[in-house]
PDB file of C-alpha atoms in Angstrom:
ATOM      1  CA  MET P  28      -0.153   0.073  -0.257  1.00  0.00           C
ATOM      2  CA  VAL P  29       1.382   3.076  -0.898  1.00  0.00           C
ATOM      3  CA  GLU P  30       1.042   6.137   1.361  1.00  0.00           C
ATOM      4  CA  ASN P  31       0.034   9.257  -0.444  1.00  0.00           C
ATOM      5  CA  ARG P  32       1.652  11.904   1.507  1.00  0.00           C
ATOM      6  CA  PRO P  33       2.787  15.828   0.896  1.00  0.00           C
ATOM      7  CA  VAL P  34       6.498  15.708  -0.473  1.00  0.00           C
ATOM      8  CA  ARG P  35       8.825  18.582   0.119  1.00  0.00           C
ATOM      9  CA  ARG P  36      11.202  19.396  -2.335  1.00  0.00           C
ATOM     10  CA  ALA P  37      14.741  19.974  -0.204  1.00  0.00           C
ATOM     11  CA  THR P  38      15.983  23.837  -0.173  1.00  0.00           C
ATOM     12  CA  ASN P  39      19.669  22.847  -0.728  1.00  0.00           C
ATOM     13  CA  ALA P  40      18.991  20.602  -4.251  1.00  0.00           C
ATOM     14  CA  GLY P  41      18.915  21.976  -7.583  1.00  0.00           C
ATOM     15  CA  PRO P  42      18.786  26.067  -7.544  1.00  0.00           C
ATOM     16  CA  GLY P  43      19.025  26.153  -4.003  1.00  0.00           C
ATOM     17  CA  ARG P  44      22.557  25.096  -4.485  1.00  0.00           C
ATOM     18  CA  LEU P  45      23.513  28.627  -5.995  1.00  0.00           C
ATOM     19  CA  LEU P  46      21.311  30.747  -3.780  1.00  0.00           C
ATOM     20  CA  ILE P  47      23.445  28.956  -0.773  1.00  0.00           C
ATOM     21  CA  ALA P  48      26.153  30.449  -2.547  1.00  0.00           C
ATOM     22  CA  VAL P  49      25.146  33.319  -2.986  1.00  0.00           C
ATOM     23  CA  TYR P  50      24.435  33.958   0.710  1.00  0.00           C
ATOM     24  CA  LEU P  51      27.667  32.638   1.177  1.00  0.00           C
ATOM     25  CA  LEU P  52      29.405  35.068  -0.960  1.00  0.00           C
ATOM     26  CA  PHE P  53      27.166  37.531   0.281  1.00  0.00           C
ATOM     27  CA  ALA P  54      28.117  36.358   4.057  1.00  0.00           C
ATOM     28  CA  ILE P  55      31.849  36.844   4.014  1.00  0.00           C
ATOM     29  CA  ALA P  56      31.374  40.039   2.232  1.00  0.00           C
ATOM     30  CA  ALA P  57      29.425  41.489   4.605  1.00  0.00           C
ATOM     31  CA  THR P  58      31.368  40.033   7.416  1.00  0.00           C
ATOM     32  CA  SER P  59      34.320  41.176   6.131  1.00  0.00           C
ATOM     33  CA  ARG P  60      33.184  45.006   5.460  1.00  0.00           C
ATOM     34  CA  ALA P  61      31.567  45.111   8.633  1.00  0.00           C
ATOM     35  CA  GLY P  62      34.361  43.777  10.315  1.00  0.00           C
ATOM     36  CA  LEU P  63      37.105  45.603   9.099  1.00  0.00           C
ATOM     37  CA  GLN P  64      35.002  48.908   9.546  1.00  0.00           C
ATOM     38  CA  ILE P  65      33.727  48.033  13.271  1.00  0.00           C
ATOM     39  CA  ALA P  66      37.936  47.455  14.007  1.00  0.00           C
ATOM     40  CA  THR P  67      39.385  50.538  12.338  1.00  0.00           C
ATOM     41  CA  LYS P  68      36.455  53.098  12.221  1.00  0.00           C
ATOM     42  CA  PHE P  69      33.660  52.164  14.468  1.00  0.00           C
ATOM     43  CA  ASP P  70      32.954  56.386  15.903  1.00  0.00           C
ATOM     44  CA  GLU P  71      31.988  57.350  12.183  1.00  0.00           C
ATOM     45  CA  ALA P  72      29.343  55.395  11.707  1.00  0.00           C
ATOM     46  CA  PRO P  73      28.126  53.215  14.437  1.00  0.00           C
ATOM     47  CA  VAL P  74      24.562  52.346  13.215  1.00  0.00           C
ATOM     48  CA  ALA P  75      25.712  52.021   9.433  1.00  0.00           C
ATOM     49  CA  TYR P  76      28.484  49.548  10.626  1.00  0.00           C
ATOM     50  CA  LEU P  77      26.419  47.618  13.172  1.00  0.00           C
ATOM     51  CA  LEU P  78      23.901  47.307   9.959  1.00  0.00           C
ATOM     52  CA  SER P  79      26.242  45.685   8.044  1.00  0.00           C
ATOM     53  CA  GLY P  80      27.166  43.481  11.279  1.00  0.00           C
ATOM     54  CA  VAL P  81      23.347  42.403  11.356  1.00  0.00           C
ATOM     55  CA  ALA P  82      23.521  41.972   7.478  1.00  0.00           C
ATOM     56  CA  ALA P  83      26.230  39.621   7.794  1.00  0.00           C
ATOM     57  CA  LEU P  84      25.000  37.618  10.535  1.00  0.00           C
ATOM     58  CA  ILE P  85      21.460  37.219   8.824  1.00  0.00           C
ATOM     59  CA  TYR P  86      23.070  35.924   5.466  1.00  0.00           C
ATOM     60  CA  ILE P  87      25.248  33.447   7.482  1.00  0.00           C
ATOM     61  CA  VAL P  88      22.285  32.223   9.152  1.00  0.00           C
ATOM     62  CA  ALA P  89      19.885  32.135   6.288  1.00  0.00           C
ATOM     63  CA  ALA P  90      22.647  30.067   4.484  1.00  0.00           C
ATOM     64  CA  VAL P  91      22.868  27.540   7.385  1.00  0.00           C
ATOM     65  CA  GLY P  92      18.770  27.461   6.910  1.00  0.00           C
ATOM     66  CA  LEU P  93      18.826  26.749   3.337  1.00  0.00           C
ATOM     67  CA  ALA P  94      21.679  24.391   3.519  1.00  0.00           C
ATOM     68  CA  ARG P  95      19.917  22.200   6.280  1.00  0.00           C
ATOM     69  CA  ALA P  96      16.923  22.527   4.233  1.00  0.00           C
ATOM     70  CA  GLY P  97      14.589  20.634   7.262  1.00  0.00           C
ATOM     71  CA  HIS P  98      11.331  21.804   8.727  1.00  0.00           C
ATOM     72  CA  THR P  99      13.651  24.326  11.350  1.00  0.00           C
ATOM     73  CA  GLY P 100      15.850  24.984   8.455  1.00  0.00           C
ATOM     74  CA  ARG P 101      12.947  26.273   6.299  1.00  0.00           C
ATOM     75  CA  ARG P 102      11.679  28.170   9.477  1.00  0.00           C
ATOM     76  CA  VAL P 103      14.820  29.286   9.573  1.00  0.00           C
ATOM     77  CA  ALA P 104      15.757  30.739   6.531  1.00  0.00           C
ATOM     78  CA  LEU P 105      12.068  31.636   6.589  1.00  0.00           C
ATOM     79  CA  ALA P 106      12.595  34.192   9.522  1.00  0.00           C
ATOM     80  CA  CYS P 107      16.050  35.782   7.717  1.00  0.00           C
ATOM     81  CA  CYS P 108      14.740  36.422   4.127  1.00  0.00           C
ATOM     82  CA  SER P 109      12.347  37.768   5.733  1.00  0.00           C
ATOM     83  CA  VAL P 110      14.032  39.999   7.962  1.00  0.00           C
ATOM     84  CA  GLU P 111      16.472  40.577   5.092  1.00  0.00           C
ATOM     85  CA  LEU P 112      13.947  42.214   2.977  1.00  0.00           C
ATOM     86  CA  VAL P 113      11.990  44.308   5.732  1.00  0.00           C
ATOM     87  CA  GLY P 114      15.522  45.529   6.583  1.00  0.00           C
ATOM     88  CA  VAL P 115      16.792  46.311   2.813  1.00  0.00           C
ATOM     89  CA  LEU P 116      13.743  48.259   2.232  1.00  0.00           C
ATOM     90  CA  ALA P 117      13.579  50.225   5.412  1.00  0.00           C
ATOM     91  CA  VAL P 118      17.359  50.894   5.042  1.00  0.00           C
ATOM     92  CA  GLY P 119      17.031  51.981   2.184  1.00  0.00           C
ATOM     93  CA  ILE P 120      14.318  54.445   2.528  1.00  0.00           C
ATOM     94  CA  LEU P 121      15.850  55.751   5.129  1.00  0.00           C
ATOM     95  CA  SER P 122      19.522  56.194   3.346  1.00  0.00           C
ATOM     96  CA  LEU P 123      17.841  57.954   0.193  1.00  0.00           C
ATOM     97  CA  ALA P 124      15.441  60.052   2.475  1.00  0.00           C
ATOM     98  CA  ASP P 125      18.105  61.255   5.336  1.00  0.00           C
ATOM     99  CA  GLU P 126      21.782  61.012   4.192  1.00  0.00           C
ATOM    100  CA  GLU P 127      22.886  61.901   7.109  1.00  0.00           C
ATOM    101  CA  LEU P 128      21.747  59.332   9.121  1.00  0.00           C
ATOM    102  CA  PHE P 129      23.985  57.123   7.387  1.00  0.00           C
ATOM    103  CA  PRO P 130      27.375  58.880   6.665  1.00  0.00           C
ATOM    104  CA  ASP P 131      28.675  55.787   5.524  1.00  0.00           C
ATOM    105  CA  GLU P 132      26.829  53.291   3.268  1.00  0.00           C
ATOM    106  CA  THR P 133      26.037  49.774   4.771  1.00  0.00           C
ATOM    107  CA  VAL P 134      25.269  46.364   3.000  1.00  0.00           C
ATOM    108  CA  TRP P 135      21.880  47.761   2.837  1.00  0.00           C
ATOM    109  CA  SER P 136      22.016  51.473   1.916  1.00  0.00           C
ATOM    110  CA  GLN P 137      20.223  52.799  -1.298  1.00  0.00           C
ATOM    111  CA  PHE P 138      18.779  49.254  -2.076  1.00  0.00           C
ATOM    112  CA  GLY P 139      22.006  47.539  -1.534  1.00  0.00           C
ATOM    113  CA  SER P 140      23.054  49.526  -4.816  1.00  0.00           C
ATOM    114  CA  GLY P 141      27.019  49.205  -3.768  1.00  0.00           C
ATOM    115  CA  TYR P 142      26.276  45.178  -4.190  1.00  0.00           C
ATOM    116  CA  GLY P 143      25.115  45.525  -7.481  1.00  0.00           C
ATOM    117  CA  TYR P 144      21.410  45.684  -5.938  1.00  0.00           C
ATOM    118  CA  ILE P 145      21.605  42.356  -4.878  1.00  0.00           C
ATOM    119  CA  PRO P 146      20.842  42.821  -1.557  1.00  0.00           C
ATOM    120  CA  LEU P 147      17.453  43.760  -2.716  1.00  0.00           C
ATOM    121  CA  ILE P 148      17.035  40.952  -4.688  1.00  0.00           C
ATOM    122  CA  LEU P 149      18.587  37.968  -2.664  1.00  0.00           C
ATOM    123  CA  PRO P 150      15.676  37.897  -0.089  1.00  0.00           C
ATOM    124  CA  VAL P 151      12.951  37.994  -2.837  1.00  0.00           C
ATOM    125  CA  LEU P 152      14.767  35.225  -4.718  1.00  0.00           C
ATOM    126  CA  GLY P 153      15.380  33.593  -1.174  1.00  0.00           C
ATOM    127  CA  LEU P 154      11.445  33.998   0.075  1.00  0.00           C
ATOM    128  CA  PHE P 155      10.241  32.405  -3.747  1.00  0.00           C
ATOM    129  CA  TRP P 156      12.327  29.373  -3.403  1.00  0.00           C
ATOM    130  CA  LEU P 157      10.905  28.513   0.086  1.00  0.00           C
ATOM    131  CA  TRP P 158       7.508  29.081  -1.451  1.00  0.00           C
ATOM    132  CA  ARG P 159       8.424  26.815  -4.784  1.00  0.00           C
ATOM    133  CA  THR P 160       9.752  24.257  -2.395  1.00  0.00           C
ATOM    134  CA  ARG P 161       7.089  23.709   0.296  1.00  0.00           C
ATOM    135  CA  ARG P 162       5.276  20.807   0.537  1.00  0.00           C
ATOM    136  CA  ASP P 163       3.220  19.860  -2.781  1.00  0.00           C
ATOM    137  CA  PRO P 164      -0.562  19.490  -2.537  1.00  0.00           C
ATOM    138  CA  ALA P 165      -1.730  16.853  -1.748  1.00  0.00           C
TER     139      ALA P 165
END
């Protein structure tokens, strides 16, 4: 007898591997940038540098969540992608509305323009991939 249970596609297979790789690349880039800025010139723009550090942490945790591919990993990735999208939109709007608020760029400033707008596109792709790999309706 064959059981008819919903099947969940893995988030770490197929195009998900590329998504994880991009998240890891951005985790390295944001961690390096934030680390250097915090270590060498934190007093110049502490909010901007801490936001870059937060972005780096979100990229790391999102990559791990997507790579784990289980129920918990999916929930972690969903939370990270959601927070990331809200963050990049909020920081993007604020950085355009009041340039003095961010005297130096963050990863998310101007919607990630310094990184080719990938910080704006990445959470959308992550959320789409999580939706695409959800349980098949049975």
